[in-house]
mmCIF file of N, CA and C in Angstrom:
data_model
loop_
_atom_site.group_PDB
_atom_site.id
_atom_site.type_symbol
_atom_site.label_atom_id
_atom_site.label_comp_id
_atom_site.label_asym_id
_atom_site.label_seq_id
_atom_site.Cartn_x
_atom_site.Cartn_y
_atom_site.Cartn_z
ATOM 1 N N GLN A 1 -243.724 89.163 1.982
ATOM 2 C CA GLN A 1 -242.794 89.414 0.803
ATOM 3 C C GLN A 1 -241.813 88.065 0.914
ATOM 4 N N VAL A 2 -241.958 87.569 -0.735
ATOM 5 C CA VAL A 2 -241.181 86.206 -0.429
ATOM 6 C C VAL A 2 -239.842 86.354 -1.745
ATOM 7 N N THR A 3 -238.977 85.966 -0.964
ATOM 8 C CA THR A 3 -237.279 85.748 -1.660
ATOM 9 C C THR A 3 -237.272 84.288 -2.263
ATOM 10 N N LEU A 4 -237.054 84.096 -3.453
ATOM 11 C CA LEU A 4 -236.447 82.975 -4.301
ATOM 12 C C LEU A 4 -235.167 83.151 -4.755
ATOM 13 N N VAL A 5 -234.509 82.203 -4.219
ATOM 14 C CA VAL A 5 -232.707 81.774 -4.425
ATOM 15 C C VAL A 5 -232.753 80.702 -5.317
ATOM 16 N N GLU A 6 -231.985 80.897 -6.778
ATOM 17 C CA GLU A 6 -231.726 79.868 -7.450
ATOM 18 C C GLU A 6 -230.444 79.616 -7.205
ATOM 19 N N SER A 7 -229.927 78.504 -7.894
ATOM 20 C CA SER A 7 -228.443 78.279 -7.538
ATOM 21 C C SER A 7 -228.207 76.812 -8.464
ATOM 22 N N GLY A 8 -226.971 76.920 -9.124
ATOM 23 C CA GLY A 8 -226.762 75.559 -9.597
ATOM 24 C C GLY A 8 -226.539 75.952 -11.039
ATOM 25 N N GLY A 9 -226.391 76.954 -11.557
ATOM 26 C CA GLY A 9 -226.385 77.117 -13.120
ATOM 27 C C GLY A 9 -224.676 77.246 -13.515
ATOM 28 N N GLY A 10 -224.462 77.396 -14.958
ATOM 29 C CA GLY A 10 -223.151 77.119 -15.156
ATOM 30 C C GLY A 10 -223.091 76.950 -16.709
ATOM 31 N N SER A 11 -221.552 76.287 -16.791
ATOM 32 C CA SER A 11 -221.643 76.412 -18.105
ATOM 33 C C SER A 11 -220.960 74.788 -18.315
ATOM 34 N N VAL A 12 -221.631 74.289 -19.367
ATOM 35 C CA VAL A 12 -221.408 72.586 -19.766
ATOM 36 C C VAL A 12 -221.445 72.548 -21.334
ATOM 37 N N GLN A 13 -220.812 71.431 -21.524
ATOM 38 C CA GLN A 13 -220.536 71.027 -23.047
ATOM 39 C C GLN A 13 -221.749 70.141 -23.305
ATOM 40 N N SER A 14 -222.401 70.211 -24.826
ATOM 41 C CA SER A 14 -223.375 69.581 -24.979
ATOM 42 C C SER A 14 -223.322 68.216 -24.403
ATOM 43 N N GLY A 15 -224.800 67.505 -23.934
ATOM 44 C CA GLY A 15 -224.527 66.282 -23.257
ATOM 45 C C GLY A 15 -224.496 66.429 -22.077
ATOM 46 N N GLY A 16 -223.913 67.076 -21.313
ATOM 47 C CA GLY A 16 -223.767 67.366 -20.174
ATOM 48 C C GLY A 16 -225.017 67.691 -19.460
ATOM 49 N N SER A 17 -224.665 67.693 -17.886
ATOM 50 C CA SER A 17 -226.054 67.758 -16.953
ATOM 51 C C SER A 17 -225.747 69.141 -15.883
ATOM 52 N N LEU A 18 -226.779 69.501 -15.267
ATOM 53 C CA LEU A 18 -226.536 70.532 -14.476
ATOM 54 C C LEU A 18 -227.610 70.462 -13.192
ATOM 55 N N ARG A 19 -227.862 70.733 -12.078
ATOM 56 C CA ARG A 19 -228.671 70.603 -11.098
ATOM 57 C C ARG A 19 -228.965 71.911 -10.786
ATOM 58 N N LEU A 20 -230.371 72.477 -10.573
ATOM 59 C CA LEU A 20 -230.606 73.612 -10.154
ATOM 60 C C LEU A 20 -231.662 73.636 -9.301
ATOM 61 N N SER A 21 -231.308 74.582 -8.029
ATOM 62 C CA SER A 21 -231.842 74.394 -6.948
ATOM 63 C C SER A 21 -232.560 75.635 -6.644
ATOM 64 N N CYS A 22 -233.718 75.674 -6.072
ATOM 65 C CA CYS A 22 -233.988 77.145 -5.734
ATOM 66 C C CYS A 22 -235.004 76.755 -3.934
ATOM 67 N N ALA A 23 -234.985 77.863 -3.587
ATOM 68 C CA ALA A 23 -235.626 77.933 -2.219
ATOM 69 C C ALA A 23 -236.232 78.981 -1.914
ATOM 70 N N ALA A 24 -237.751 79.111 -1.676
ATOM 71 C CA ALA A 24 -238.032 80.502 -1.351
ATOM 72 C C ALA A 24 -238.328 80.516 0.219
ATOM 73 N N SER A 25 -238.306 81.638 0.619
ATOM 74 C CA SER A 25 -238.426 81.770 1.987
ATOM 75 C C SER A 25 -239.177 83.439 2.015
ATOM 76 N N GLY A 26 -239.760 83.751 3.428
ATOM 77 C CA GLY A 26 -240.409 84.716 3.569
ATOM 78 C C GLY A 26 -241.737 84.548 4.210
ATOM 79 N N SER A 27 -242.403 85.819 3.974
ATOM 80 C CA SER A 27 -244.009 85.668 4.881
ATOM 81 C C SER A 27 -245.138 86.275 3.740
ATOM 82 N N PRO A 28 -245.883 85.375 3.925
ATOM 83 C CA PRO A 28 -246.483 84.496 4.870
ATOM 84 C C PRO A 28 -245.733 82.939 4.534
ATOM 85 N N ASP A 29 -245.485 82.285 6.140
ATOM 86 C CA ASP A 29 -244.740 80.949 5.782
ATOM 87 C C ASP A 29 -245.767 79.803 5.293
ATOM 88 N N ILE A 30 -246.219 79.816 4.112
ATOM 89 C CA ILE A 30 -247.104 78.765 3.746
ATOM 90 C C ILE A 30 -246.488 78.008 2.486
ATOM 91 N N PRO A 31 -247.067 77.045 2.108
ATOM 92 C CA PRO A 31 -246.453 76.139 0.690
ATOM 93 C C PRO A 31 -246.730 77.221 -0.535
ATOM 94 N N TYR A 32 -245.973 76.933 -1.151
ATOM 95 C CA TYR A 32 -246.434 77.812 -2.364
ATOM 96 C C TYR A 32 -246.276 76.954 -3.682
ATOM 97 N N TYR A 33 -246.877 77.393 -4.493
ATOM 98 C CA TYR A 33 -246.911 76.330 -5.929
ATOM 99 C C TYR A 33 -245.599 77.103 -6.693
ATOM 100 N N MET A 34 -244.601 76.192 -6.999
ATOM 101 C CA MET A 34 -243.178 76.525 -7.671
ATOM 102 C C MET A 34 -242.854 76.231 -8.918
ATOM 103 N N ALA A 35 -242.342 77.126 -9.772
ATOM 104 C CA ALA A 35 -242.025 76.075 -11.243
ATOM 105 C C ALA A 35 -240.521 77.043 -11.720
ATOM 106 N N TRP A 36 -240.534 76.439 -12.787
ATOM 107 C CA TRP A 36 -239.218 76.582 -13.311
ATOM 108 C C TRP A 36 -239.675 77.009 -14.957
ATOM 109 N N PHE A 37 -238.953 78.532 -14.914
ATOM 110 C CA PHE A 37 -238.983 79.051 -16.410
ATOM 111 C C PHE A 37 -237.813 79.238 -17.071
ATOM 112 N N ARG A 38 -237.438 79.464 -18.371
ATOM 113 C CA ARG A 38 -236.305 80.132 -18.665
ATOM 114 C C ARG A 38 -236.368 81.362 -19.770
ATOM 115 N N GLN A 39 -235.477 81.920 -20.071
ATOM 116 C CA GLN A 39 -235.492 82.923 -21.070
ATOM 117 C C GLN A 39 -234.462 83.166 -21.736
ATOM 118 N N ALA A 40 -234.219 82.656 -22.852
ATOM 119 C CA ALA A 40 -232.934 82.955 -23.821
ATOM 120 C C ALA A 40 -232.997 84.242 -24.446
ATOM 121 N N PRO A 41 -231.652 84.346 -24.719
ATOM 122 C CA PRO A 41 -231.363 85.926 -25.361
ATOM 123 C C PRO A 41 -232.640 86.160 -26.875
ATOM 124 N N GLY A 42 -233.088 87.081 -26.707
ATOM 125 C CA GLY A 42 -234.154 87.526 -27.632
ATOM 126 C C GLY A 42 -235.560 86.896 -27.692
ATOM 127 N N LYS A 43 -235.828 85.983 -26.637
ATOM 128 C CA LYS A 43 -236.906 85.280 -26.634
ATOM 129 C C LYS A 43 -237.667 85.602 -25.575
ATOM 130 N N GLU A 44 -238.820 85.020 -25.667
ATOM 131 C CA GLU A 44 -239.904 85.321 -24.316
ATOM 132 C C GLU A 44 -239.467 84.225 -23.259
ATOM 133 N N ARG A 45 -239.982 84.479 -21.942
ATOM 134 C CA ARG A 45 -240.054 83.472 -21.173
ATOM 135 C C ARG A 45 -240.893 82.502 -21.402
ATOM 136 N N GLU A 46 -240.217 81.401 -20.984
ATOM 137 C CA GLU A 46 -240.933 80.134 -21.232
ATOM 138 C C GLU A 46 -241.170 79.089 -20.159
ATOM 139 N N GLY A 47 -242.246 78.655 -19.796
ATOM 140 C CA GLY A 47 -242.145 77.506 -18.747
ATOM 141 C C GLY A 47 -241.537 76.232 -19.186
ATOM 142 N N VAL A 48 -240.846 75.460 -18.035
ATOM 143 C CA VAL A 48 -239.866 74.452 -18.390
ATOM 144 C C VAL A 48 -240.618 73.356 -17.640
ATOM 145 N N ALA A 49 -240.871 73.433 -16.259
ATOM 146 C CA ALA A 49 -241.270 72.562 -15.586
ATOM 147 C C ALA A 49 -241.629 72.877 -14.361
ATOM 148 N N ALA A 50 -242.770 71.970 -13.537
ATOM 149 C CA ALA A 50 -243.299 72.187 -12.499
ATOM 150 C C ALA A 50 -243.867 71.075 -11.831
ATOM 151 N N ILE A 51 -244.105 71.105 -10.503
ATOM 152 C CA ILE A 51 -245.060 70.096 -10.016
ATOM 153 C C ILE A 51 -246.222 70.327 -9.472
ATOM 154 N N ASN A 52 -247.464 69.989 -9.996
ATOM 155 C CA ASN A 52 -248.862 70.316 -9.658
ATOM 156 C C ASN A 52 -249.061 69.654 -8.149
ATOM 157 N N SER A 53 -250.131 70.441 -7.531
ATOM 158 C CA SER A 53 -250.650 70.235 -6.379
ATOM 159 C C SER A 53 -250.788 68.688 -5.806
ATOM 160 N N ASP A 54 -251.504 67.687 -7.142
ATOM 161 C CA ASP A 54 -252.045 66.556 -7.063
ATOM 162 C C ASP A 54 -250.250 65.436 -7.418
ATOM 163 N N GLY A 55 -249.291 66.237 -7.319
ATOM 164 C CA GLY A 55 -248.198 65.297 -7.571
ATOM 165 C C GLY A 55 -247.788 65.131 -8.905
ATOM 166 N N SER A 56 -248.530 65.681 -9.504
ATOM 167 C CA SER A 56 -248.103 65.479 -11.035
ATOM 168 C C SER A 56 -247.002 66.226 -11.700
ATOM 169 N N THR A 57 -246.476 66.154 -12.711
ATOM 170 C CA THR A 57 -245.422 66.660 -13.196
ATOM 171 C C THR A 57 -245.881 67.354 -14.647
ATOM 172 N N THR A 58 -245.284 68.640 -14.840
ATOM 173 C CA THR A 58 -245.543 69.093 -16.094
ATOM 174 C C THR A 58 -244.477 69.556 -16.839
ATOM 175 N N TYR A 59 -243.982 69.443 -18.058
ATOM 176 C CA TYR A 59 -242.987 69.710 -18.670
ATOM 177 C C TYR A 59 -243.128 70.431 -20.126
ATOM 178 N N ALA A 60 -242.458 71.443 -20.293
ATOM 179 C CA ALA A 60 -242.526 71.854 -21.779
ATOM 180 C C ALA A 60 -241.715 70.718 -22.808
ATOM 181 N N GLU A 61 -242.475 70.412 -24.013
ATOM 182 C CA GLU A 61 -242.325 69.558 -24.697
ATOM 183 C C GLU A 61 -240.802 69.219 -25.314
ATOM 184 N N SER A 62 -240.099 70.536 -25.253
ATOM 185 C CA SER A 62 -238.699 70.579 -25.469
ATOM 186 C C SER A 62 -237.407 69.743 -24.258
ATOM 187 N N VAL A 63 -238.239 69.583 -23.235
ATOM 188 C CA VAL A 63 -237.416 69.359 -22.193
ATOM 189 C C VAL A 63 -237.774 67.828 -21.886
ATOM 190 N N LYS A 64 -238.966 67.199 -22.306
ATOM 191 C CA LYS A 64 -239.359 65.956 -21.565
ATOM 192 C C LYS A 64 -238.328 65.015 -21.855
ATOM 193 N N GLY A 65 -238.465 63.943 -21.186
ATOM 194 C CA GLY A 65 -237.244 63.033 -21.009
ATOM 195 C C GLY A 65 -235.754 63.326 -20.713
ATOM 196 N N ARG A 66 -235.590 64.511 -20.596
ATOM 197 C CA ARG A 66 -234.526 64.852 -20.310
ATOM 198 C C ARG A 66 -234.167 65.935 -18.980
ATOM 199 N N PHE A 67 -235.179 66.628 -18.668
ATOM 200 C CA PHE A 67 -235.270 67.385 -17.466
ATOM 201 C C PHE A 67 -236.213 66.467 -16.587
ATOM 202 N N THR A 68 -235.724 66.604 -15.033
ATOM 203 C CA THR A 68 -236.702 66.110 -14.251
ATOM 204 C C THR A 68 -236.560 67.268 -13.115
ATOM 205 N N VAL A 69 -238.004 67.568 -12.571
ATOM 206 C CA VAL A 69 -238.299 68.310 -11.332
ATOM 207 C C VAL A 69 -238.610 67.569 -10.370
ATOM 208 N N SER A 70 -238.148 68.037 -9.315
ATOM 209 C CA SER A 70 -238.591 67.160 -7.974
ATOM 210 C C SER A 70 -238.596 68.354 -6.992
ATOM 211 N N GLN A 71 -238.981 68.048 -5.607
ATOM 212 C CA GLN A 71 -239.492 69.004 -4.617
ATOM 213 C C GLN A 71 -238.722 68.446 -3.711
ATOM 214 N N GLY A 72 -237.916 69.175 -2.663
ATOM 215 C CA GLY A 72 -237.000 69.115 -1.791
ATOM 216 C C GLY A 72 -237.742 68.464 -0.448
ATOM 217 N N ASN A 73 -236.768 67.973 0.581
ATOM 218 C CA ASN A 73 -237.610 67.635 1.687
ATOM 219 C C ASN A 73 -238.246 68.793 2.683
ATOM 220 N N THR A 74 -237.632 69.941 2.316
ATOM 221 C CA THR A 74 -238.223 70.962 2.747
ATOM 222 C C THR A 74 -239.081 71.719 2.486
ATOM 223 N N LYS A 75 -239.861 72.175 3.053
ATOM 224 C CA LYS A 75 -241.248 73.222 2.284
ATOM 225 C C LYS A 75 -240.608 74.315 1.527
ATOM 226 N N ASN A 76 -241.038 74.393 -0.095
ATOM 227 C CA ASN A 76 -240.771 75.563 -0.721
ATOM 228 C C ASN A 76 -239.389 75.104 -1.330
ATOM 229 N N THR A 77 -238.998 74.486 -1.510
ATOM 230 C CA THR A 77 -237.578 73.905 -2.379
ATOM 231 C C THR A 77 -237.953 72.980 -3.558
ATOM 232 N N LEU A 78 -237.309 73.801 -4.329
ATOM 233 C CA LEU A 78 -237.465 72.826 -6.083
ATOM 234 C C LEU A 78 -236.093 72.668 -6.609
ATOM 235 N N TYR A 79 -236.211 71.317 -7.182
ATOM 236 C CA TYR A 79 -235.012 70.998 -8.124
ATOM 237 C C TYR A 79 -235.175 71.132 -9.451
ATOM 238 N N LEU A 80 -234.326 71.256 -10.477
ATOM 239 C CA LEU A 80 -234.209 71.081 -11.562
ATOM 240 C C LEU A 80 -233.011 70.157 -12.044
ATOM 241 N N GLN A 81 -233.420 68.422 -12.286
ATOM 242 C CA GLN A 81 -232.111 67.925 -12.853
ATOM 243 C C GLN A 81 -232.328 67.874 -14.202
ATOM 244 N N MET A 82 -231.195 68.452 -15.137
ATOM 245 C CA MET A 82 -231.085 68.941 -16.694
ATOM 246 C C MET A 82 -230.021 68.062 -16.832
ATOM 247 N N ASN A 83 -230.389 66.948 -17.634
ATOM 248 C CA ASN A 83 -229.365 66.099 -18.468
ATOM 249 C C ASN A 83 -229.655 66.102 -19.825
ATOM 250 N N SER A 84 -228.470 65.482 -20.836
ATOM 251 C CA SER A 84 -228.389 65.606 -22.222
ATOM 252 C C SER A 84 -228.740 67.097 -22.612
ATOM 253 N N LEU A 85 -227.742 68.079 -21.880
ATOM 254 C CA LEU A 85 -227.980 69.120 -22.368
ATOM 255 C C LEU A 85 -227.963 69.766 -23.600
ATOM 256 N N GLN A 86 -228.386 70.718 -24.280
ATOM 257 C CA GLN A 86 -227.950 70.892 -25.385
ATOM 258 C C GLN A 86 -228.047 72.458 -25.612
ATOM 259 N N PRO A 87 -227.171 73.016 -26.675
ATOM 260 C CA PRO A 87 -227.191 74.196 -27.053
ATOM 261 C C PRO A 87 -228.367 75.282 -26.867
ATOM 262 N N ASP A 88 -229.432 74.707 -27.277
ATOM 263 C CA ASP A 88 -230.790 75.407 -27.364
ATOM 264 C C ASP A 88 -231.440 75.553 -25.733
ATOM 265 N N ASP A 89 -230.403 74.947 -24.770
ATOM 266 C CA ASP A 89 -231.191 75.030 -23.672
ATOM 267 C C ASP A 89 -230.336 76.412 -22.909
ATOM 268 N N THR A 90 -229.405 77.197 -23.675
ATOM 269 C CA THR A 90 -228.854 77.916 -22.973
ATOM 270 C C THR A 90 -229.623 79.113 -22.799
ATOM 271 N N ALA A 91 -229.819 79.524 -21.361
ATOM 272 C CA ALA A 91 -231.185 80.535 -21.039
ATOM 273 C C ALA A 91 -230.869 80.977 -19.827
ATOM 274 N N ILE A 92 -231.105 81.956 -19.185
ATOM 275 C CA ILE A 92 -231.600 82.302 -17.502
ATOM 276 C C ILE A 92 -232.710 81.756 -17.231
ATOM 277 N N TYR A 93 -232.434 80.665 -16.180
ATOM 278 C CA TYR A 93 -233.358 79.914 -15.543
ATOM 279 C C TYR A 93 -234.023 80.424 -14.438
ATOM 280 N N TYR A 94 -234.986 80.619 -14.515
ATOM 281 C CA TYR A 94 -235.837 81.557 -13.269
ATOM 282 C C TYR A 94 -236.709 80.494 -12.517
ATOM 283 N N CYS A 95 -236.659 80.692 -11.318
ATOM 284 C CA CYS A 95 -237.556 79.789 -10.515
ATOM 285 C C CYS A 95 -239.027 81.077 -10.001
ATOM 286 N N ALA A 96 -240.127 80.666 -9.958
ATOM 287 C CA ALA A 96 -241.238 81.107 -9.733
ATOM 288 C C ALA A 96 -242.098 80.764 -8.576
ATOM 289 N N ALA A 97 -242.902 81.546 -8.075
ATOM 290 C CA ALA A 97 -243.690 80.933 -7.031
ATOM 291 C C ALA A 97 -244.967 81.709 -6.932
ATOM 292 N N ASP A 98 -245.992 81.109 -6.726
ATOM 293 C CA ASP A 98 -247.408 81.640 -6.366
ATOM 294 C C ASP A 98 -248.288 80.912 -4.958
ATOM 295 N N SER A 99 -249.001 82.241 -4.514
ATOM 296 C CA SER A 99 -249.236 81.462 -3.224
ATOM 297 C C SER A 99 -250.810 80.965 -3.638
ATOM 298 N N SER A 100 -251.332 81.054 -4.917
ATOM 299 C CA SER A 100 -252.980 80.647 -5.108
ATOM 300 C C SER A 100 -252.740 79.391 -5.997
ATOM 301 N N LEU A 101 -251.752 79.271 -7.024
ATOM 302 C CA LEU A 101 -251.532 78.139 -7.831
ATOM 303 C C LEU A 101 -251.820 77.067 -7.361
ATOM 304 N N GLN A 102 -252.310 75.860 -8.040
ATOM 305 C CA GLN A 102 -252.672 74.564 -7.555
ATOM 306 C C GLN A 102 -251.932 73.640 -8.812
ATOM 307 N N SER A 103 -252.378 74.090 -10.350
ATOM 308 C CA SER A 103 -251.779 73.128 -11.305
ATOM 309 C C SER A 103 -251.882 74.142 -12.527
ATOM 310 N N VAL A 104 -250.881 73.950 -13.116
ATOM 311 C CA VAL A 104 -250.723 74.515 -14.402
ATOM 312 C C VAL A 104 -250.306 73.648 -15.674
ATOM 313 N N VAL A 105 -250.334 73.853 -16.773
ATOM 314 C CA VAL A 105 -249.818 73.334 -18.104
ATOM 315 C C VAL A 105 -248.743 73.982 -18.321
ATOM 316 N N ILE A 106 -247.460 73.584 -17.992
ATOM 317 C CA ILE A 106 -246.618 74.565 -17.824
ATOM 318 C C ILE A 106 -245.876 74.993 -19.369
ATOM 319 N N GLY A 107 -246.410 74.303 -20.346
ATOM 320 C CA GLY A 107 -245.946 74.815 -21.564
ATOM 321 C C GLY A 107 -247.211 75.671 -22.073
ATOM 322 N N LYS A 108 -248.075 76.052 -21.438
ATOM 323 C CA LYS A 108 -249.064 77.156 -21.889
ATOM 324 C C LYS A 108 -249.245 78.383 -20.807
ATOM 325 N N VAL A 109 -248.836 77.993 -19.764
ATOM 326 C CA VAL A 109 -249.015 79.035 -18.777
ATOM 327 C C VAL A 109 -248.485 80.517 -18.924
ATOM 328 N N ASP A 110 -249.044 81.566 -18.565
ATOM 329 C CA ASP A 110 -248.525 83.015 -18.922
ATOM 330 C C ASP A 110 -247.451 83.180 -17.525
ATOM 331 N N PRO A 111 -246.485 83.363 -17.773
ATOM 332 C CA PRO A 111 -245.432 83.868 -16.567
ATOM 333 C C PRO A 111 -245.838 84.495 -15.758
ATOM 334 N N SER A 112 -246.810 85.745 -16.235
ATOM 335 C CA SER A 112 -247.366 86.800 -15.225
ATOM 336 C C SER A 112 -248.090 86.387 -14.295
ATOM 337 N N ILE A 113 -248.486 85.603 -14.316
ATOM 338 C CA ILE A 113 -249.741 84.964 -13.378
ATOM 339 C C ILE A 113 -248.984 84.677 -12.021
ATOM 340 N N PHE A 114 -247.524 84.124 -11.953
ATOM 341 C CA PHE A 114 -246.731 84.036 -11.168
ATOM 342 C C PHE A 114 -246.408 85.358 -9.867
ATOM 343 N N GLU A 115 -246.681 85.116 -8.900
ATOM 344 C CA GLU A 115 -246.477 86.444 -7.939
ATOM 345 C C GLU A 115 -244.774 86.767 -7.764
ATOM 346 N N TYR A 116 -243.983 85.925 -7.629
ATOM 347 C CA TYR A 116 -242.658 86.069 -7.135
ATOM 348 C C TYR A 116 -241.819 85.220 -8.005
ATOM 349 N N TRP A 117 -240.636 85.976 -8.295
ATOM 350 C CA TRP A 117 -239.492 85.609 -9.360
ATOM 351 C C TRP A 117 -238.101 85.551 -8.423
ATOM 352 N N GLY A 118 -237.174 84.376 -8.988
ATOM 353 C CA GLY A 118 -235.859 84.664 -8.448
ATOM 354 C C GLY A 118 -235.172 85.378 -9.117
ATOM 355 N N GLN A 119 -233.906 85.684 -9.104
ATOM 356 C CA GLN A 119 -233.174 86.656 -9.685
ATOM 357 C C GLN A 119 -232.272 85.792 -11.232
ATOM 358 N N GLY A 120 -232.730 84.461 -10.999
ATOM 359 C CA GLY A 120 -232.360 83.787 -12.079
ATOM 360 C C GLY A 120 -230.876 83.191 -11.984
ATOM 361 N N THR A 121 -230.288 82.282 -12.895
ATOM 362 C CA THR A 121 -229.466 81.667 -12.993
ATOM 363 C C THR A 121 -229.141 81.192 -14.123
ATOM 364 N N GLN A 122 -227.462 81.548 -14.699
ATOM 365 C CA GLN A 122 -227.329 81.251 -16.189
ATOM 366 C C GLN A 122 -226.962 79.884 -16.351
ATOM 367 N N VAL A 123 -227.566 79.128 -17.317
ATOM 368 C CA VAL A 123 -227.070 78.081 -18.044
ATOM 369 C C VAL A 123 -226.567 78.202 -19.193
ATOM 370 N N THR A 124 -225.489 77.983 -19.706
ATOM 371 C CA THR A 124 -224.739 77.958 -20.780
ATOM 372 C C THR A 124 -224.485 76.702 -21.546
ATOM 373 N N VAL A 125 -224.804 76.086 -22.370
ATOM 374 C CA VAL A 125 -224.249 74.705 -23.263
ATOM 375 C C VAL A 125 -223.850 75.194 -24.398
ATOM 376 N N SER A 126 -222.657 74.396 -24.382
ATOM 377 C CA SER A 126 -221.754 74.825 -25.861
ATOM 378 C C SER A 126 -221.365 73.670 -26.444
ATOM 379 N N SER A 127 -221.504 73.940 -27.921
ATOM 380 C CA SER A 127 -221.528 72.614 -28.817
ATOM 381 C C SER A 127 -220.154 71.974 -28.805
#
C-alpha cells in the first residue's frame, strides 16, 4: 500500500504564488510515476502537471508558463510551483502515483488509471 501526502495549499490573492509538495511512501519501495491533478467545485478532476520517465514535463494548457513541476532529491517526491495564480486555479489539488505508467499527456489522461491518490490540499485564489 502506498500513501501520498500533499502539503502547501492555502489562500492567496490573485497573482500570488504557492508551492505544493507531495511525498509517497509505502510498499513496494519502487519509483512511482507521479502527477498533479485538481478538482474545482462542480467540475471533473483534471490533470495539471507531471514529469515523464524521459524527463520531459507535461502541463495542462491552462497552467503553462505559470506552473512548474519538479522532482525532489529523494525518491517519490514531487513539487508544484504555482505562480501568477488566478481565481480559476481555485481547487483541491491532488497528487497521484502509479507503478506502471511511464509517460502521459496530462491534459488528456484519464485520472482513473492512477493507482494511488493523496487526500488533496485546498488552494483558494481570491480576486
